[in-house]
Coordinates of C-alpha atoms in Angstrom, one line a residue:
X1 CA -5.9 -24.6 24.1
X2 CA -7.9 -22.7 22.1
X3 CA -7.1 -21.6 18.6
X4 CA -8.1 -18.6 16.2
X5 CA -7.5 -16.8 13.1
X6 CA -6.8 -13.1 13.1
X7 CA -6.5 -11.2 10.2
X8 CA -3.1 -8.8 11.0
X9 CA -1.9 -5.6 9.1
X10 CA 2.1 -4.9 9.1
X11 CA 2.7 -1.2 8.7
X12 CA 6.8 -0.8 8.4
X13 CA 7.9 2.5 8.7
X14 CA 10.7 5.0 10.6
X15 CA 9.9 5.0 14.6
X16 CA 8.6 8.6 14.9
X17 CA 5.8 7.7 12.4
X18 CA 4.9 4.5 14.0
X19 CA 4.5 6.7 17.1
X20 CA 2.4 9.1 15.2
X21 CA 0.4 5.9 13.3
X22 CA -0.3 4.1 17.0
X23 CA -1.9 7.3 17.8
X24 CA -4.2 7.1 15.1
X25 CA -2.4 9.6 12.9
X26 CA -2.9 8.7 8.9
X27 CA -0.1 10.1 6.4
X28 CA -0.7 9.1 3.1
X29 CA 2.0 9.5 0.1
X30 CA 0.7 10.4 -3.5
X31 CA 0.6 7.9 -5.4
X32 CA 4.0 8.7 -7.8
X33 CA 6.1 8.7 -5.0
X34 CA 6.0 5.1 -4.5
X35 CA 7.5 5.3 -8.3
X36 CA 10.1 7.8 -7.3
X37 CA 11.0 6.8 -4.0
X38 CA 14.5 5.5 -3.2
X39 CA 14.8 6.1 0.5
X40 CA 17.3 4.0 3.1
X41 CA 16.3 0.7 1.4
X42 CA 17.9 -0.2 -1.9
X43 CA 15.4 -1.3 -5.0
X44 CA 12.7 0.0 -3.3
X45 CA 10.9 2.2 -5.4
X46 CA 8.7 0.4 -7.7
X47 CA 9.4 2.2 -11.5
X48 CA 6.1 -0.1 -12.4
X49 CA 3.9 1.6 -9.9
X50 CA 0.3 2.8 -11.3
X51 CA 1.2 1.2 -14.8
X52 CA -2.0 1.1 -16.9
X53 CA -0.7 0.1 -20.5
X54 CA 2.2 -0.5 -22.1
X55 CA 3.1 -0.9 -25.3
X56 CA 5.6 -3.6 -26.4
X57 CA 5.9 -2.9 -30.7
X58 CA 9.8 -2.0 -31.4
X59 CA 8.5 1.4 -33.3
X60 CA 5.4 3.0 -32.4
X61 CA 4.4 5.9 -35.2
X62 CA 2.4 8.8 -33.8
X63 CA 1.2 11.1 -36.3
X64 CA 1.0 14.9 -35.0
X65 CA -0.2 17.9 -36.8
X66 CA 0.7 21.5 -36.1
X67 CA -1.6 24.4 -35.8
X68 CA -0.6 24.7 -39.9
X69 CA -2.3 21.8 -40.6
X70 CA 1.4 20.1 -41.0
X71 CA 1.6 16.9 -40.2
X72 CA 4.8 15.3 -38.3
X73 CA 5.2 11.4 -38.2
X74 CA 7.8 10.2 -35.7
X75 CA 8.5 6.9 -34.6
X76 CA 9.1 5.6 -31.1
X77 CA 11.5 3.4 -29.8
X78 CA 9.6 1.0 -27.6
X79 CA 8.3 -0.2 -25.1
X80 CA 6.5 3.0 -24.5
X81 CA 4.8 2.2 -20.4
X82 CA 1.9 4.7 -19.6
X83 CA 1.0 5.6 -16.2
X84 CA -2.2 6.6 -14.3
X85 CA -2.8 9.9 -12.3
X86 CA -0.4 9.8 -9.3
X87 CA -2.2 12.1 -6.7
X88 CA -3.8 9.3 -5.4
X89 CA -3.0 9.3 -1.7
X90 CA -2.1 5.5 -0.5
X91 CA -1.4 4.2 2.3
X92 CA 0.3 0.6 2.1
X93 CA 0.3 -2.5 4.6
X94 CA 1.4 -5.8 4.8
X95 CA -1.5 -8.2 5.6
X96 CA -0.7 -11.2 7.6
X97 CA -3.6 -14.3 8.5
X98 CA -2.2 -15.9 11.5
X99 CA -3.1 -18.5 13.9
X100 CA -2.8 -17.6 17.7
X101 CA -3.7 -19.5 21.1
X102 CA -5.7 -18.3 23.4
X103 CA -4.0 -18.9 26.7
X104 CA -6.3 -17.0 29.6
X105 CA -7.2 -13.9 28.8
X106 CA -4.1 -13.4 26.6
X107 CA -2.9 -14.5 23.0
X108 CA 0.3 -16.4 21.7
X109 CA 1.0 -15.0 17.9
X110 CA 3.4 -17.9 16.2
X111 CA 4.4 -15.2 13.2
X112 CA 5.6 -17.3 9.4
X113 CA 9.2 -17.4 9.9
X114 CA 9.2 -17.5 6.1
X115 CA 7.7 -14.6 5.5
X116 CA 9.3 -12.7 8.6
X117 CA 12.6 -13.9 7.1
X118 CA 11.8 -12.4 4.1
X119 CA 10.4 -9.1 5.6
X120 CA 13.7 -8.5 7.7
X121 CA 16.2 -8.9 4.7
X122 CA 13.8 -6.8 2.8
X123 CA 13.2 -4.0 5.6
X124 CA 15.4 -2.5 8.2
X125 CA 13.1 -0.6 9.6
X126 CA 10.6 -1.0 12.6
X127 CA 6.9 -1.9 12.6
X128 CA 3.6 -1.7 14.3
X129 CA 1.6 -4.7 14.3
X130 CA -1.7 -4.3 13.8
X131 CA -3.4 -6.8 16.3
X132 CA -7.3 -6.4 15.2
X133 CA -7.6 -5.7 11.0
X134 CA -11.5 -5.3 11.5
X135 CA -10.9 -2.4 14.3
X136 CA -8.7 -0.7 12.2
X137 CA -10.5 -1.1 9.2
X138 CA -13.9 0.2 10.7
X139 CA -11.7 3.1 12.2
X140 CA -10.9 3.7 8.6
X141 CA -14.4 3.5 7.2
X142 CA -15.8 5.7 10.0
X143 CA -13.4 8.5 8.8
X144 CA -14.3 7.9 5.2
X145 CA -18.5 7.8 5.7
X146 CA -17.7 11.4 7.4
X147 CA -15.3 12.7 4.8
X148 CA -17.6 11.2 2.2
X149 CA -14.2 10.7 0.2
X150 CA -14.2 8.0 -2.5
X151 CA -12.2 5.1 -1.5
X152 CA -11.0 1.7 -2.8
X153 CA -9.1 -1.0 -0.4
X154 CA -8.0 -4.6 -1.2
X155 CA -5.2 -7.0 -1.4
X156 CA -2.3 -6.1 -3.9
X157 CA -2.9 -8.8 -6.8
X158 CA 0.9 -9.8 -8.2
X159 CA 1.4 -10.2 -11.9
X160 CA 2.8 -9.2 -15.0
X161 CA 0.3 -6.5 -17.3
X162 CA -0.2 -7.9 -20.1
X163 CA 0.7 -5.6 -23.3
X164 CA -3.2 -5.6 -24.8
X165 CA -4.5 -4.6 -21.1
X166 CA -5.5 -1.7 -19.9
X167 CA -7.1 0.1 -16.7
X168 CA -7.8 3.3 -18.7
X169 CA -11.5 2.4 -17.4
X170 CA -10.9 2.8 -14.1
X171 CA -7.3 4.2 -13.9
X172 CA -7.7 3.4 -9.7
X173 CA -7.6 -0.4 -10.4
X174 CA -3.6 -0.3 -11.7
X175 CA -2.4 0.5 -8.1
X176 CA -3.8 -2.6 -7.3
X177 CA -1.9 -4.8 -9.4
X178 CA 2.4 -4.9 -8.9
X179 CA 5.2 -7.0 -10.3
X180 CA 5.0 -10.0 -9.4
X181 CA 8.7 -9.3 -7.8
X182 CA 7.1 -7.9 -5.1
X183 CA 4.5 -11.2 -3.7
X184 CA 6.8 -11.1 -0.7
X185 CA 5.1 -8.5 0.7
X186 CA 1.4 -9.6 0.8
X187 CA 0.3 -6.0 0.8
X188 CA -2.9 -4.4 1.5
X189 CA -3.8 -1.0 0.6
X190 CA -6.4 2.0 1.0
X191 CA -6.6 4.3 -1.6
X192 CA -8.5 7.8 -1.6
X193 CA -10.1 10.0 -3.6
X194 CA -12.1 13.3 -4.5
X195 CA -15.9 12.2 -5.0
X196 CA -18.7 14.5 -6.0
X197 CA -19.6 15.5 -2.5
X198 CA -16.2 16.1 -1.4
X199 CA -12.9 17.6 -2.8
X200 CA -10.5 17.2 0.2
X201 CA -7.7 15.8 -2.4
X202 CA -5.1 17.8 -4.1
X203 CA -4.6 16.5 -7.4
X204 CA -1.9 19.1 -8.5
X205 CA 1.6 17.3 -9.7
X206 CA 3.0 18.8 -6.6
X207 CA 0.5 17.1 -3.9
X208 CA 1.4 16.8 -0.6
X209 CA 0.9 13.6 1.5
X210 CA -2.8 13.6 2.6
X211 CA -3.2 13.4 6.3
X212 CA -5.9 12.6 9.0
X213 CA -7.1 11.0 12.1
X214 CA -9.0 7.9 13.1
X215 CA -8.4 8.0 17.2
X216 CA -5.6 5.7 19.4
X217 CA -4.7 2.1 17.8
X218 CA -2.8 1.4 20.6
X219 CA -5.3 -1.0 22.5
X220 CA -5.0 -3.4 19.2
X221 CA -1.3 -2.8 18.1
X222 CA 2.5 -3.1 19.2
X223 CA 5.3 -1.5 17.8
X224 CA 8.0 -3.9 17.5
X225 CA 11.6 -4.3 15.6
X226 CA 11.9 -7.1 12.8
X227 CA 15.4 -7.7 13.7
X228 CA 13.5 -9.6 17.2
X229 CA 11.9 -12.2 14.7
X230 CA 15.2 -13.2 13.5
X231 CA 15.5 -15.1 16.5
X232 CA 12.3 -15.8 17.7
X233 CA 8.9 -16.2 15.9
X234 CA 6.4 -16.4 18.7
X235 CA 5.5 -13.0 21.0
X236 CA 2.1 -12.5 23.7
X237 CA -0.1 -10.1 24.0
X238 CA -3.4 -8.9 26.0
X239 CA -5.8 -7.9 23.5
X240 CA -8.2 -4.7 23.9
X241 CA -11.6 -5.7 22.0
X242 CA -13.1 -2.7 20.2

């Protein structure tokens, strides 16, 4: 029996949008709604989300003067957090490396039970599994070469901030860092933005979620329910090579 690694992508979401996703439909949130989301899930939203600095001193003194030349020295309880730009459109998914067996022309997934475990008490909703990462991904990249958007993609890296750090260089790189609350997830994620040759990106504080298309996913990709890996860990599939 022959074995493989596939990398997988995990995108968990309400069924009419997995729909919509299979199809090849992207919907991307702004960035600050992953700080100000609440949604069906309890503890969800991530208050940390975009965090570039913060400040840890017990009184911070910030000295202001008025258009008299006045000037006004308060002091600040901290810790005082500061956040990047949230227009950033993101879209977020757990990344799975997983060894299947090659069984005729179709594949045996064994999924972590750990991890599934982990997912399910996490998540109730439904999910599309995506089968092929590097068909996806060049889907992705194909739109983005055409758009001629700026773009950053990666693993999510899982620790504190330290209070002397600061992404105020490149204010992009702080949505790719989260508390390290949130490991369980293993999350992968694509971020856009407005470059010099294209300006397709609201960046207003009311921005809606950016949306566009990469063709069909369903040759590489299953929509299935979490609650089914509660009882079993194992699932086959034919896979379409693209």
């Amino acid at each position: 029996m022959e074995k493989e690694y596939f990398n997988f992508f995990l995108r968990i979401d309400e069924k009419e949008y997995l729909t919509s996703f299979q199809k090849g439909h992207m919907y991307m949130k702004p960035a600050r709604s992953f700080r100000e989301y609440t949604g069906n899930v309890p503890g969800v939203g991530d208050k940390n989300e975009g965090l570039k600095r913060i400040i840890t001193d017990k009184k911070v003194t910030i000295t202001i003067t008025d258009d008299k030349g006045i000037s006004i020295t308060p002091q600040i309880c901290g810790p005082i957090k500061f956040y990047t730009d949230g227009y950033y459109p993101i879209l977020c998914l757990y990344h799975l490396k997983i060894k299947c067996h090659k069984m005729d022309e179709k594949y045996v997934v064994e999924l972590p039970k750990d991890y599934l475990k982990n997912l399910s008490e996490n998540r109730k909703d439904p999910g599309v599994l995506i089968l092929l990462a590097d068909a996806f991904l060049n889907k992705i990249r194909h739109y983005i070469n055409k758009s001629q958007l700026g773009y950053a993609w990666g693993k999510i890296e899982y620790r504190e901030i330290q209070p002397d750090e600061s992404f105020e260089d490149a204010s992009w790189r702080a949505y790719f860092r989260k508390d390290p609350k949130w490991a369980y997830q293993n999350e992968w994620r694509l971020l856009l933005g407005n470059s010099e040759k294209a300006q397709l990106i609201d960046e207003s504080p009311t921005s809606r979620p950016y949306e566009f298309e990469i063709g069909d996913l369903s040759g590489f990709s299953k929509i299935i329910d979490l609650s089914f890996f509660e009882k079993q860990t194992t699932f086959t599939f034919n896979m379409k090579k693209e």
